[in-house]
Tab-separated table of C-alpha atoms in Angstrom:
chain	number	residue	atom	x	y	z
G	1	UNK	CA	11.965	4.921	-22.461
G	2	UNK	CA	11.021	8.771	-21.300
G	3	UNK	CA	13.497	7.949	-18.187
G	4	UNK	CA	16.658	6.924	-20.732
G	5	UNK	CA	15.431	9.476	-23.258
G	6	UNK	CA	15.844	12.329	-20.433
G	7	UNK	CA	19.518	10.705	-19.445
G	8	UNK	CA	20.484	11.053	-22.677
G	9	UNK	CA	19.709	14.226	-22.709
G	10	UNK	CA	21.256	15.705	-19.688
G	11	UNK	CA	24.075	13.927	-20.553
G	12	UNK	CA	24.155	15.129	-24.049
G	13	UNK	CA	23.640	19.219	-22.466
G	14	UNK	CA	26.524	18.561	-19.897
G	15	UNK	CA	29.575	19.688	-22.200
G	16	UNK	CA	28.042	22.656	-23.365
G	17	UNK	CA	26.644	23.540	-19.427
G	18	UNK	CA	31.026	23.092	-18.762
G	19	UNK	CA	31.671	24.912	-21.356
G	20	UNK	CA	29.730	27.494	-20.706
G	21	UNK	CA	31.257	26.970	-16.833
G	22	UNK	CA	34.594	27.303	-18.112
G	23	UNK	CA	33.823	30.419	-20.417
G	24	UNK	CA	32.585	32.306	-17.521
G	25	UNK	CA	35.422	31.451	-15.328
G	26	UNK	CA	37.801	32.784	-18.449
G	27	UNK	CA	35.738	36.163	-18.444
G	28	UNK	CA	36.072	36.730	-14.820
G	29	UNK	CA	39.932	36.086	-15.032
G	30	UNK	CA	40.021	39.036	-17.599
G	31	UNK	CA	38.043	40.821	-16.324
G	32	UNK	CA	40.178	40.903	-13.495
G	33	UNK	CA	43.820	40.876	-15.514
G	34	UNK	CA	42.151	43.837	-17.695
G	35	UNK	CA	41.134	45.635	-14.172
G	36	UNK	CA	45.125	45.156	-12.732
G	37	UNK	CA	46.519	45.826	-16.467
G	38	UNK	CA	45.086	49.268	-16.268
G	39	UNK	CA	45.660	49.575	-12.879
G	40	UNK	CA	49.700	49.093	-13.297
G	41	UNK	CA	49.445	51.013	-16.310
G	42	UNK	CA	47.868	53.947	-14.232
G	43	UNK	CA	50.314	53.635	-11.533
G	44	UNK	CA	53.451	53.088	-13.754
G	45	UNK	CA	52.684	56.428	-15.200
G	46	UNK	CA	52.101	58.091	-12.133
G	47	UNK	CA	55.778	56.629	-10.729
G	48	UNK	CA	58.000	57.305	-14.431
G	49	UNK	CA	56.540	61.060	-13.694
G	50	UNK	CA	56.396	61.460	-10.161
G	51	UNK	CA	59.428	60.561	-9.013
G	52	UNK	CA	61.688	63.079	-10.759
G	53	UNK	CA	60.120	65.622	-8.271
G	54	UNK	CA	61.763	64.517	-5.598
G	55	UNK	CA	64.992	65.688	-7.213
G	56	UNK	CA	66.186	69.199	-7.697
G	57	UNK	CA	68.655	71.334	-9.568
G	58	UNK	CA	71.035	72.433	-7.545
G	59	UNK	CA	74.082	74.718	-9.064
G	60	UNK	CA	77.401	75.646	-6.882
G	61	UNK	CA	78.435	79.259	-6.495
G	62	UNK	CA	81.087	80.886	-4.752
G	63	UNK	CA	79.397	83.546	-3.129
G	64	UNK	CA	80.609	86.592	-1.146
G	65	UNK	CA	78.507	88.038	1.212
G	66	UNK	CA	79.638	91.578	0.544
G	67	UNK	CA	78.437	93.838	3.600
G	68	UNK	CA	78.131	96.613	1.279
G	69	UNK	CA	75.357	94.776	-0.305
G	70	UNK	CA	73.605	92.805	2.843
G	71	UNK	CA	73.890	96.259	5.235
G	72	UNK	CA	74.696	99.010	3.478
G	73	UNK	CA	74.131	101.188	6.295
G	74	UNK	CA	76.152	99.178	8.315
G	75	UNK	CA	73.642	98.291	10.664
G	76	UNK	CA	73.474	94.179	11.472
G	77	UNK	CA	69.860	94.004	13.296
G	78	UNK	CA	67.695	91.419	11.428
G	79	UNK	CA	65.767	94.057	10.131
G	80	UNK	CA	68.481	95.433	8.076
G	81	UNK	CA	69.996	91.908	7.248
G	82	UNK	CA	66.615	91.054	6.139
G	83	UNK	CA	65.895	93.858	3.915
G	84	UNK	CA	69.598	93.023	1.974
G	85	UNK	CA	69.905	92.769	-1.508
G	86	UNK	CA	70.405	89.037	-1.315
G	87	UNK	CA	70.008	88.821	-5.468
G	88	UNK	CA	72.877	90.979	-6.282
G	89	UNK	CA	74.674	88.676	-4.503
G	90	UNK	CA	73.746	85.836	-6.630
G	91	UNK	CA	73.985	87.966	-9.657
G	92	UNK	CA	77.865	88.667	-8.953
G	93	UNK	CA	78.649	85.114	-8.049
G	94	UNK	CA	77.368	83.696	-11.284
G	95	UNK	CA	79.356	86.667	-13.264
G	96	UNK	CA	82.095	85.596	-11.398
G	97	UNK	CA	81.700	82.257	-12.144
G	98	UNK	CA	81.503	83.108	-15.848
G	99	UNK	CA	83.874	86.804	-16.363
G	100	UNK	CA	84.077	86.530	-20.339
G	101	UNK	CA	80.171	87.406	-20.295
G	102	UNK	CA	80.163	91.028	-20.811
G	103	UNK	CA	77.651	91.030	-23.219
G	104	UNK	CA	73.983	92.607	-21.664
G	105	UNK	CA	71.711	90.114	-23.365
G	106	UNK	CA	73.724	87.156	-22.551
G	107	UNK	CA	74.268	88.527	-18.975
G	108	UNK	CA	70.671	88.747	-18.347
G	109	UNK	CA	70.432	85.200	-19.933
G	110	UNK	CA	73.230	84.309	-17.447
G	111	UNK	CA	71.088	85.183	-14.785
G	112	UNK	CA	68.077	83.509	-15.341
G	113	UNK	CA	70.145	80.012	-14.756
G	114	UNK	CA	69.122	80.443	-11.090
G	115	UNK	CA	65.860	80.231	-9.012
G	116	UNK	CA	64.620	83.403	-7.758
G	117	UNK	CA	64.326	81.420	-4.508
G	118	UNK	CA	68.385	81.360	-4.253
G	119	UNK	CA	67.971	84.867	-3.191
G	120	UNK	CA	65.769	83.518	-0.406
G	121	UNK	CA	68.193	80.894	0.736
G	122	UNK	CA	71.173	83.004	1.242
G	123	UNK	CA	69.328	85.067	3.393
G	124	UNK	CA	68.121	82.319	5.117
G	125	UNK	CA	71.601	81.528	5.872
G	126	UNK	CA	72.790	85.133	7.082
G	127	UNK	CA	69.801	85.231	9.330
G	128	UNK	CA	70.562	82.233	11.086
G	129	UNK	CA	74.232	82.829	11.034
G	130	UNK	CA	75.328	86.600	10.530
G	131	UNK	CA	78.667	85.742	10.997
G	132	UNK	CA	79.107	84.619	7.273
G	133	UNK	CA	78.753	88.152	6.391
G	134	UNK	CA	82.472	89.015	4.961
G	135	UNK	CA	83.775	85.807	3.452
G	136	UNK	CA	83.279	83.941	0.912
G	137	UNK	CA	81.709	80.516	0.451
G	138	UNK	CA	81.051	77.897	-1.750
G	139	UNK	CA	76.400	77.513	-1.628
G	140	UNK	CA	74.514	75.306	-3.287
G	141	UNK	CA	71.428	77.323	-4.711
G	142	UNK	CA	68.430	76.051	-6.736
G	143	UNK	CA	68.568	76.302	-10.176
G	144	UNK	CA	65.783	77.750	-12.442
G	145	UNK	CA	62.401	75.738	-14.143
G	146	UNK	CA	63.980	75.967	-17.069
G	147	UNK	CA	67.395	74.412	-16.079
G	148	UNK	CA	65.567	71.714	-14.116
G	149	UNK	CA	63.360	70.551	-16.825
G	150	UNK	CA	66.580	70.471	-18.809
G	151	UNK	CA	68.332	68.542	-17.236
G	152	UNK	CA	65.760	66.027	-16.355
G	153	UNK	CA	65.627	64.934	-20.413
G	154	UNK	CA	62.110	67.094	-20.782
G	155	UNK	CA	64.437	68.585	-23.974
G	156	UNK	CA	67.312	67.892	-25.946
G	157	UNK	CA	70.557	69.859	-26.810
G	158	UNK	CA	68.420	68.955	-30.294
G	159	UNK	CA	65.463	70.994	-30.141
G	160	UNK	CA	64.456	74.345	-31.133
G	161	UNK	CA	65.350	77.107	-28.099
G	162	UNK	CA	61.981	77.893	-27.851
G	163	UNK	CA	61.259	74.596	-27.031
G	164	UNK	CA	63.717	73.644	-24.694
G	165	UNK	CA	63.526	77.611	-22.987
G	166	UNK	CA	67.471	77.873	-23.053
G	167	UNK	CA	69.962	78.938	-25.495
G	168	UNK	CA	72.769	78.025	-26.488
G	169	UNK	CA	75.233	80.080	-24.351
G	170	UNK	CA	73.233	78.899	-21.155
G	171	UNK	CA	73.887	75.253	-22.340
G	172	UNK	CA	76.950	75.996	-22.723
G	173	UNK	CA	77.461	77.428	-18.898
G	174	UNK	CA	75.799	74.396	-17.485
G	175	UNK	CA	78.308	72.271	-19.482
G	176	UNK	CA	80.835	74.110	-17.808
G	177	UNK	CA	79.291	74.173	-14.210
G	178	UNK	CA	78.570	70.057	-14.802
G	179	UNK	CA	82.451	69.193	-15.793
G	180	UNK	CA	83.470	71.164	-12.854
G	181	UNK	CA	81.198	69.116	-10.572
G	182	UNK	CA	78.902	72.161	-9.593
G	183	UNK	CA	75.273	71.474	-11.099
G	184	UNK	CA	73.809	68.236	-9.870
G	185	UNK	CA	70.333	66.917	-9.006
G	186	UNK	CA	69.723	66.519	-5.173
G	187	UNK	CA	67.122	65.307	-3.386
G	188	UNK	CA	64.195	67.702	-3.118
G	189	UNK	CA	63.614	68.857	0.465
G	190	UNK	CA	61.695	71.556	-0.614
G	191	UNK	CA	59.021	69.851	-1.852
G	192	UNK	CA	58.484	67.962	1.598
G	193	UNK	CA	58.989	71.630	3.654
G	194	UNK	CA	57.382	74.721	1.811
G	195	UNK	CA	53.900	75.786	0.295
G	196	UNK	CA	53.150	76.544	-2.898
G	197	UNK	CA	54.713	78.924	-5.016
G	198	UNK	CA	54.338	80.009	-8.500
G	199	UNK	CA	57.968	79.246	-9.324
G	200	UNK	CA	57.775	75.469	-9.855
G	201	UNK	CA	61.353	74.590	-8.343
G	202	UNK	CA	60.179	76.304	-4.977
G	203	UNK	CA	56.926	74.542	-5.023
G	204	UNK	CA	55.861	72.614	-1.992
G	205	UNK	CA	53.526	70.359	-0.738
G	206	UNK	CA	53.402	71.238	2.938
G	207	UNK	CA	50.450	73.970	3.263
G	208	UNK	CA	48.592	70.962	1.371
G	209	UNK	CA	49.566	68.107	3.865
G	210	UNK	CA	48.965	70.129	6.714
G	211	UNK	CA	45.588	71.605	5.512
G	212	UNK	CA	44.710	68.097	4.878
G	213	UNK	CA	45.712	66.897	8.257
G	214	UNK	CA	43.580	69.576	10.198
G	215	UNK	CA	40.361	69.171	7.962
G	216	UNK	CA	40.779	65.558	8.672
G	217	UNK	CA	41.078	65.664	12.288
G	218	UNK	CA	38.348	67.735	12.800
G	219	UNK	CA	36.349	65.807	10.107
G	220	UNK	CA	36.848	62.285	11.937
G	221	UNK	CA	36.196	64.366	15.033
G	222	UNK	CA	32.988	65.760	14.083
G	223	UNK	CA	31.371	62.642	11.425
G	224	UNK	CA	32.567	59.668	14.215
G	225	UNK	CA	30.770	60.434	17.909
G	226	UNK	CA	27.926	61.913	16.029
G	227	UNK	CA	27.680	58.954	13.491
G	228	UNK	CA	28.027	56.484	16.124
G	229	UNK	CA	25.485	58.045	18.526
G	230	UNK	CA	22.785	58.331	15.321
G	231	UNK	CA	23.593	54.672	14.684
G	232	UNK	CA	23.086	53.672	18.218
G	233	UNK	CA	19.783	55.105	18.643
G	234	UNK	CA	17.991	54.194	15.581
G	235	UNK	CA	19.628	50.718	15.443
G	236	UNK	CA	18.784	50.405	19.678
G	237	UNK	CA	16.452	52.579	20.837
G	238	UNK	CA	14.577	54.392	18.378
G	239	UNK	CA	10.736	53.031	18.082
G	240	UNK	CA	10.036	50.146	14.972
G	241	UNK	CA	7.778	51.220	11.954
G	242	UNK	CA	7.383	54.707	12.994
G	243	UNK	CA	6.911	57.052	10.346
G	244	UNK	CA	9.519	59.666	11.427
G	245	UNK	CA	12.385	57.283	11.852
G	246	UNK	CA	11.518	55.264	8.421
G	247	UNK	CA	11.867	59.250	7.092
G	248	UNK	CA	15.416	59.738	9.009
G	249	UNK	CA	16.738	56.029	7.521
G	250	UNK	CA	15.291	56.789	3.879
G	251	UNK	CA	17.379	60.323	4.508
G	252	UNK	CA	20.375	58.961	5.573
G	253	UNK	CA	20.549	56.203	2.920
G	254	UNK	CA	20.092	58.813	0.134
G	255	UNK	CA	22.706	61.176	1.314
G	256	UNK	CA	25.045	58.362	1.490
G	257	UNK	CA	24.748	58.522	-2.534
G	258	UNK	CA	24.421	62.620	-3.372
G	259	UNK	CA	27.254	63.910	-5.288
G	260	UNK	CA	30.161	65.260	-2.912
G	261	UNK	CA	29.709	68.899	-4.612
G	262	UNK	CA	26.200	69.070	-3.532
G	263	UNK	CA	27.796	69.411	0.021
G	264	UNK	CA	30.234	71.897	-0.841
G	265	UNK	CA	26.879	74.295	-2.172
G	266	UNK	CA	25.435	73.329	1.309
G	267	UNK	CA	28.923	74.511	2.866
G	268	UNK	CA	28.839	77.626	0.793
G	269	UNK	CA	25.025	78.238	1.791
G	270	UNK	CA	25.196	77.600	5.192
G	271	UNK	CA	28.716	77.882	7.070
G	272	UNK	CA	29.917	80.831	4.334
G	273	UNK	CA	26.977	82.598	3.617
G	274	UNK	CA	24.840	82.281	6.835
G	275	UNK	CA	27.050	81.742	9.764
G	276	UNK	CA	29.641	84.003	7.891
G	277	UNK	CA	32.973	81.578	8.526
G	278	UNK	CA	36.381	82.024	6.978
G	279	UNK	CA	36.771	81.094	3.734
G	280	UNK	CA	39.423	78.686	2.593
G	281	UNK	CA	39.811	77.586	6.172
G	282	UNK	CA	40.378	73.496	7.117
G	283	UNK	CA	37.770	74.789	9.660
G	284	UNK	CA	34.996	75.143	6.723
G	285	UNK	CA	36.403	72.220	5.062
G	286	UNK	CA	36.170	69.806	7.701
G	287	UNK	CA	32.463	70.910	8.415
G	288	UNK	CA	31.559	70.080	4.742
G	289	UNK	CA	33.253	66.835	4.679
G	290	UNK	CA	32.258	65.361	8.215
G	291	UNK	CA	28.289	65.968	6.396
G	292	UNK	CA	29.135	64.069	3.626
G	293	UNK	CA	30.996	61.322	5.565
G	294	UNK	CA	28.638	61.053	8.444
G	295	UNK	CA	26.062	58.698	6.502
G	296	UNK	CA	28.582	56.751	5.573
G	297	UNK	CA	29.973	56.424	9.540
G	298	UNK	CA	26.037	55.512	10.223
G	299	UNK	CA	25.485	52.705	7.617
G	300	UNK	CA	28.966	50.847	8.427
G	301	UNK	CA	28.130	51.547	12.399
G	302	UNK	CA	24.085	50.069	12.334
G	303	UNK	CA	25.760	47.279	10.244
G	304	UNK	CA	28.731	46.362	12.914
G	305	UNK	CA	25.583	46.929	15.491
G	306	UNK	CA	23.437	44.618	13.672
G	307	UNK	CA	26.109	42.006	12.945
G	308	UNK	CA	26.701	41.355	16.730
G	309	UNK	CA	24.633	38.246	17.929
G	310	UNK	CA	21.316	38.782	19.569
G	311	UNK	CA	22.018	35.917	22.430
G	312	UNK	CA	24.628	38.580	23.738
G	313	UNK	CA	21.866	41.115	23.898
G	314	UNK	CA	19.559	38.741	26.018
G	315	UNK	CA	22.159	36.999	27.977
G	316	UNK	CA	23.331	40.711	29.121
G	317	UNK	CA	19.394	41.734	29.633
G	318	UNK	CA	19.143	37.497	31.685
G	319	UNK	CA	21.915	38.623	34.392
G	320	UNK	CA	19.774	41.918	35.011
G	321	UNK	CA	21.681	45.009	32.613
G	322	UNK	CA	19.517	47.179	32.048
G	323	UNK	CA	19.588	48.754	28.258
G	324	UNK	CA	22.043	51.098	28.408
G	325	UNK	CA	24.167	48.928	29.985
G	326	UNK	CA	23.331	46.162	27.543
G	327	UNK	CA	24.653	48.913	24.547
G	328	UNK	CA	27.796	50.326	26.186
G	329	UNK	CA	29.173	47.481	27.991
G	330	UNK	CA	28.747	44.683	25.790
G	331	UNK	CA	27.355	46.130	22.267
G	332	UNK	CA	29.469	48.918	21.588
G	333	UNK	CA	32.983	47.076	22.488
G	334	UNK	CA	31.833	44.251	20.035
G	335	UNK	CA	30.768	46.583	17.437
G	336	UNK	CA	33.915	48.980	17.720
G	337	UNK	CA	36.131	46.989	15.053
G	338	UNK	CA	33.568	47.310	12.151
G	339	UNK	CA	32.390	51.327	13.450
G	340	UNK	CA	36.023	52.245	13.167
G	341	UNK	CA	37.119	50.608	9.700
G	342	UNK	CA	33.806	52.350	8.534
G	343	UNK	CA	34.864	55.406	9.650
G	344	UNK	CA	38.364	55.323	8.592
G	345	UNK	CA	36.950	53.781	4.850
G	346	UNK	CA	35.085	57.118	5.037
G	347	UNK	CA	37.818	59.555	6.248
G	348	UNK	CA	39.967	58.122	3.747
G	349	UNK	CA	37.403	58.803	0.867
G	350	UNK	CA	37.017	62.599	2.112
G	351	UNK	CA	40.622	63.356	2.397
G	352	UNK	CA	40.932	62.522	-1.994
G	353	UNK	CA	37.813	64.764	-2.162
G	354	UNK	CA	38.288	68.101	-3.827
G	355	UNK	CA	34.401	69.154	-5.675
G	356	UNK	CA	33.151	70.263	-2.380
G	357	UNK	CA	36.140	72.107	-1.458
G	358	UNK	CA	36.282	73.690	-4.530
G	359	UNK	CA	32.797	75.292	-3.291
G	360	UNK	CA	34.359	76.864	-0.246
G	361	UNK	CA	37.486	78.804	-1.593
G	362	UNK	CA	40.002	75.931	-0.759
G	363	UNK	CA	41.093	76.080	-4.679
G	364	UNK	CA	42.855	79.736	-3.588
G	365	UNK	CA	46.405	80.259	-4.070
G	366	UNK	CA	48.197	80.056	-0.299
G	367	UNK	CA	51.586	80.613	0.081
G	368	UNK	CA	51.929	80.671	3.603
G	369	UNK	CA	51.762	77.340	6.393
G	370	UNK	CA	48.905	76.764	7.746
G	371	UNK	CA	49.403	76.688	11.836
G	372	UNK	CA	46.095	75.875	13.205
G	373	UNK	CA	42.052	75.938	11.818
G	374	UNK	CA	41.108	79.077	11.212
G	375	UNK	CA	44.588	79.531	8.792
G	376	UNK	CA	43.755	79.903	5.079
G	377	UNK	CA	44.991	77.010	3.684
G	378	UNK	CA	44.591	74.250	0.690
G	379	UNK	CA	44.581	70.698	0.827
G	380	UNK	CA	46.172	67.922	-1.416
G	381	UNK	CA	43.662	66.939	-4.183
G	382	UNK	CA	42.766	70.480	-4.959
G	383	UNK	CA	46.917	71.106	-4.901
G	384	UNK	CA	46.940	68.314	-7.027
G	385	UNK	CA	44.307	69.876	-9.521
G	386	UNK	CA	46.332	73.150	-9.066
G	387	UNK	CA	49.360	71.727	-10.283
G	388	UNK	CA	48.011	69.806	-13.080
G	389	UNK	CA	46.060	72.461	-14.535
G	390	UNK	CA	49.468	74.279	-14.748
G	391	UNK	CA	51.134	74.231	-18.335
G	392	UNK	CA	54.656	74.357	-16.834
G	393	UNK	CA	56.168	70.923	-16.770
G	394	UNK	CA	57.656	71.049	-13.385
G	395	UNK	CA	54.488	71.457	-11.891
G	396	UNK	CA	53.403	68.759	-13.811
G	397	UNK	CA	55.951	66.395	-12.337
G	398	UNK	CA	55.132	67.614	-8.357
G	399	UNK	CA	51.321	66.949	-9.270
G	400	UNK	CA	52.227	63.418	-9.827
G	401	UNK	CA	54.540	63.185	-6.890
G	402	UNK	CA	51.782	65.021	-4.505
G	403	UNK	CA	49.479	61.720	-6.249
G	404	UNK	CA	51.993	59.172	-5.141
G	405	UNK	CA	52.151	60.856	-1.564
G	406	UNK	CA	47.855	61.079	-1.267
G	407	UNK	CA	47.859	57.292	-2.093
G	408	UNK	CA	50.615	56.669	0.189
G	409	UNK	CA	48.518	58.481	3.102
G	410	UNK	CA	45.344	56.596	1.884
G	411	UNK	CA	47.053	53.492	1.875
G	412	UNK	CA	48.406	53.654	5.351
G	413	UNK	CA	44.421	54.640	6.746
G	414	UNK	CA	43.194	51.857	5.121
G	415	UNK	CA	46.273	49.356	6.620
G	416	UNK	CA	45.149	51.769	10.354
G	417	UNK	CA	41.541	50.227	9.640
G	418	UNK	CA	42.810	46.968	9.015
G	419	UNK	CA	45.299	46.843	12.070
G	420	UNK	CA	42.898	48.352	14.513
G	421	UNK	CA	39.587	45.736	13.605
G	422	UNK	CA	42.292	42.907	13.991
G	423	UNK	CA	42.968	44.212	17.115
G	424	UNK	CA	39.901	44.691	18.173
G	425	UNK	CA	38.069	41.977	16.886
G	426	UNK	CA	36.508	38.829	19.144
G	427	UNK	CA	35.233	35.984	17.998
G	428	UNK	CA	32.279	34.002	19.067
């Protein structure tokens, strides 16, 4: 009776225990449809803004390079042609372009439709090739923020002028220069070739990419051998229950959890203030983040150490290796696959890192390229927070677009960790 009664029973609970089954399996799906939801979402509106930044202004003048402006003196060494006054030129092509202007306000207004950096460009071009110095040519230049963002559909013919920063007569002058087939938008080069600038259609992400590269390199340089041989000895070598090496593992796993900016004040303390390094340097920079990376490169290499099968050890130590043979010749190669990925997992994480940079002077305003590590220089993330903190809309857009391009270098060190443990990975 208590044996049929107790059937009955389970029997009776098993719908509910399915249901139950089948309402945690529902949760889990959205939980997961909610997590890629608001993943798209996030990366949708990183795209719909990002990608306009990789497309300028560009307006068509006929410009003469008058050698009465260029080298007055008449002297054509670069100094001279350097020192020109490459913005009158610009100024006379775009009165030329437009002759019925006379008046001085809408002259001035006239002028403002190009970038400051078209100046720039023309030289540029006489530099490289003085022999355009007495005709006259047709140039693409860059057009202004304001004309950009126009364009673009940031603001309508509609709006107020203080809204869309241009008046009427300007519109008016780019409807003219668009019928004639002389203001387009063309791919941005510029953002893939200079720094930064305070003009947001000169505005570059270079200086950043290269700053990141070099704090990188010597990051993975630094947090990798030193991680390795850390993991190696207390994993291998390094006496069981001792009280000093229980302190060094409790140490390590701790720091593998302290905020990154608590290793940009160690940064500041120690390689600014005490050693007396260059500030905003990738040489700084890649000192702060190989410390916080190289508990991470310890855990993920004592873990690949651990995960390698003790009958290698003994069948290496049966044939006569000693223990340092038993490490580098048969441990180590086996082990390499998950040390790298970890290490790589960890670079990666550094390079979208910008709190402990911020701690160091990396958050300065650098115009120039960065050539080697002792250069000031910035890196992308704190570019990034640059850029967004910046009420202007184009640098708005080339925040995004500098987002799109960290994933896209994230993304490919994470497919490097991938390809590189398939390729070295055995099985047993």
């Amino acid at each position: 009776m208590n044996r049929t009664s107790l059937a009955e029973q389970i029997a009776a609970g098993l719908p509910r225990r399915r249901a139950r089954e089948i309402r945690l399996k529902l949760y889990g799906v959205l939980a997961v449809a909610l997590g890629l939801f608001l993943l798209g979402s996030l990366l949708t509106s990183i795209v719909a803004l990002g990608w306009r930044a990789f497309q300028q202004s560009y307006l068509a003048l006929d410009v003469y390079f008058d050698p009465e402006i260029i080298a007055p003196q008449g002297r054509m060494d670069e100094d001279s042609l350097r020192q020109g006054d490459y913005e009158a030129l610009v100024k006379r092509a775009l009165k030329d372009a437009f002759p019925e202007i006379a008046d001085r306000h809408a002259t001035r207004a006239l002028y403002r439709l190009a970038s400051v950096g078209a100046a720039d460009q023309l030289r540029r071009m006489v530099l490289s090739d003085p022999r355009v110095i007495g005709t006259s040519q047709r140039v693409w230049l860059p057009a202004s923020g304001d004309v950009d963002t126009f364009l673009k559909g940031y603001f309508k013919r509609t709006d107020p002028p203080e809204q869309r920063r241009l008046t009427d007569l300007q519109i008016a002058c780019l409807d003219r220069l668009a019928a004639d087939g002389r203001l387009k938008l063309r791919f941005n080069s510029v953002f893939f070739t200079a720094g930064d600038s305070r003009e947001p259609e000169l505005a570059g992400i270079l200086g950043a990419l290269l700053g990141s590269f070099y704090t990188i390199v010597l990051t993975l340089a630094l947090s990798f051998p030193l991680g390795v041989a850390a993991a190696v000895y207390l994993e291998e070598f390094a006496p069981k229950q001792n009280f000093w090496v229980d302190l060094i593992e409790v140490n390590i796993n701790n720091l593998a959890a302290v905020p990154s900016i608590v290793f940009g004040l160690l940064g500041l303390a120690v390689f600014l203030n005490f050693f007396g390094l260059p500030r905003s340097t990738p040489l700084v920079g890649g000192l702060v983040l190989a410390l916080m990376t190289l508990p991470t490169v310890i855990i993920a290499s004592r873990v690949a150490l651990a995960a390698v099968p003790p009958w290698i050890r003994d069948a290496a130590l049966g044939i006569g290796a000693s223990k340092m043979q038993v490490v580098f010749h048969h441990l180590l190669p086996l082990a390499l696959p998950g040390m790298l990925t970890g290490a790589i997992i960890g670079t990666a994480r550094a390079l979208g890192e910008s709190a402990p940079l911020l701690m160091i002077g990396m958050v300065a305003f650098i115009v120039d390229i960065p050539k080697g590590f002792g250069d000031p220089a910035t890196v992308l993330p704190v570019q990034i927070y640059l850029w967004a903190d910046s009420a202007e809309r184009g640098f708005v857009e080339r925040a995004a677009a500098a987002i799109l391009v960290l994933l896209l270098f994230m993304l490919l060190m994470n497919a490097l960790a991938i390809v590189l443990r398939k390729h070295f990975e055995r099985r047993w």
